[in-house]
């Protein structure tokens, strides 16, 4: 597909449309090795485009992981409260990234952001069978009876039926929870129903993709192709 060069450069998320135009006019942009100085020039979407000698990623669909901090809403922008979209760096704002599913305001850890709606739908659908792994701190500790109830598939007080889930006590108030679905406050409600209220909750993994331990709280980074595939590979059996 042919696209205007300035639009293609802005689509990389690293430059605004006007910055892209300036860079092209200044002779800083090459397409397939040749300098192009007309921003309106139509080029192939898959072309090798370099700005200042550096190759641009021009794929339209992009995938990121965010290490969500507590105190931030998983929502589009909010006038009163900070949201995960406020954590997206300026140069990536043009990509129209959206969160994949939701974490509660006080939940931390792995949240995916993408502009690929079909991918987001696939990750969230219980039909995909993707396991989400959470680390929870409860008071008191979970016990063998809780593990059995999780495995059986719990019914919550309001009649909500949950799919069978995994639970593993780690001692010291900590446990790992494995769920295939993302019902409202699901992990908290399941543990609360067993008399084990959640004091802290962190998502560690989605499928076989684990939160990067090097990624600081509130920081995001692009996923590698292999990591995208890992999401759909099952890391844990229930
Ligand atoms: N379950 C919850 O209760 N909260 C979250 O944020 C995610 C899963």
mmCIF file of N, CA and C and ligand atoms in Angstrom, residues 102-104 107 134 183-189 201 203, ligand 1:
data_model
loop_
_atom_site.group_PDB
_atom_site.id
_atom_site.type_symbol
_atom_site.label_atom_id
_atom_site.label_comp_id
_atom_site.label_asym_id
_atom_site.label_seq_id
_atom_site.Cartn_x
_atom_site.Cartn_y
_atom_site.Cartn_z
ATOM 1 N N UNK A 102 -8.193 -5.119 31.864
ATOM 2 C CA UNK A 102 -8.113 -4.138 32.944
ATOM 3 C C UNK A 102 -7.417 -4.697 34.166
ATOM 4 N N UNK A 103 -6.670 -3.837 34.839
ATOM 5 C CA UNK A 103 -6.229 -4.150 36.201
ATOM 6 C C UNK A 103 -6.856 -3.089 37.091
ATOM 7 N N UNK A 104 -7.232 -3.467 38.319
ATOM 8 C CA UNK A 104 -7.821 -2.506 39.243
ATOM 9 C C UNK A 104 -6.820 -1.385 39.546
ATOM 10 N N UNK A 107 -4.079 -2.591 41.696
ATOM 11 C CA UNK A 107 -3.329 -3.769 41.227
ATOM 12 C C UNK A 107 -2.126 -3.297 40.416
ATOM 13 N N UNK A 134 -1.296 -14.329 38.859
ATOM 14 C CA UNK A 134 -1.255 -13.222 39.826
ATOM 15 C C UNK A 134 -0.543 -13.663 41.090
ATOM 16 N N UNK A 183 -13.099 -11.629 34.955
ATOM 17 C CA UNK A 183 -14.337 -11.010 35.469
ATOM 18 C C UNK A 183 -13.967 -9.879 36.429
ATOM 19 N N UNK A 184 -14.928 -8.984 36.635
ATOM 20 C CA UNK A 184 -14.730 -7.807 37.486
ATOM 21 C C UNK A 184 -14.194 -8.203 38.873
ATOM 22 N N UNK A 185 -13.058 -7.663 39.265
ATOM 23 C CA UNK A 185 -12.427 -7.935 40.581
ATOM 24 C C UNK A 185 -12.329 -9.447 40.859
ATOM 25 N N UNK A 186 -12.086 -10.212 39.805
ATOM 26 C CA UNK A 186 -12.227 -11.660 39.949
ATOM 27 C C UNK A 186 -11.369 -12.290 41.047
ATOM 28 N N UNK A 187 -10.084 -12.000 41.020
ATOM 29 C CA UNK A 187 -9.184 -12.663 41.980
ATOM 30 C C UNK A 187 -9.551 -12.227 43.405
ATOM 31 N N UNK A 188 -9.783 -10.946 43.569
ATOM 32 C CA UNK A 188 -10.137 -10.439 44.907
ATOM 33 C C UNK A 188 -11.441 -11.065 45.397
ATOM 34 N N UNK A 189 -12.413 -11.174 44.494
ATOM 35 C CA UNK A 189 -13.717 -11.718 44.908
ATOM 36 C C UNK A 189 -13.620 -13.204 45.221
ATOM 37 N N UNK A 201 -2.149 -7.106 45.165
ATOM 38 C CA UNK A 201 -2.289 -7.971 43.993
ATOM 39 C C UNK A 201 -1.393 -7.468 42.869
ATOM 40 N N UNK A 203 -0.041 -8.686 38.818
ATOM 41 C CA UNK A 203 -0.077 -9.673 37.738
ATOM 42 C C UNK A 203 1.353 -9.929 37.272
HETATM 43 N N1 LIG B 1 -8.551 -9.683 39.641
HETATM 44 C C1 LIG B 1 -8.819 -8.660 40.480
HETATM 45 O O1 LIG B 1 -9.530 -8.819 41.452
HETATM 46 N N2 LIG B 1 -8.259 -7.467 40.220
HETATM 47 C C2 LIG B 1 -7.428 -7.240 39.166
HETATM 48 O O2 LIG B 1 -6.938 -6.123 38.998
HETATM 49 C C3 LIG B 1 -7.163 -8.319 38.313
HETATM 50 C C4 LIG B 1 -7.737 -9.536 38.569
#
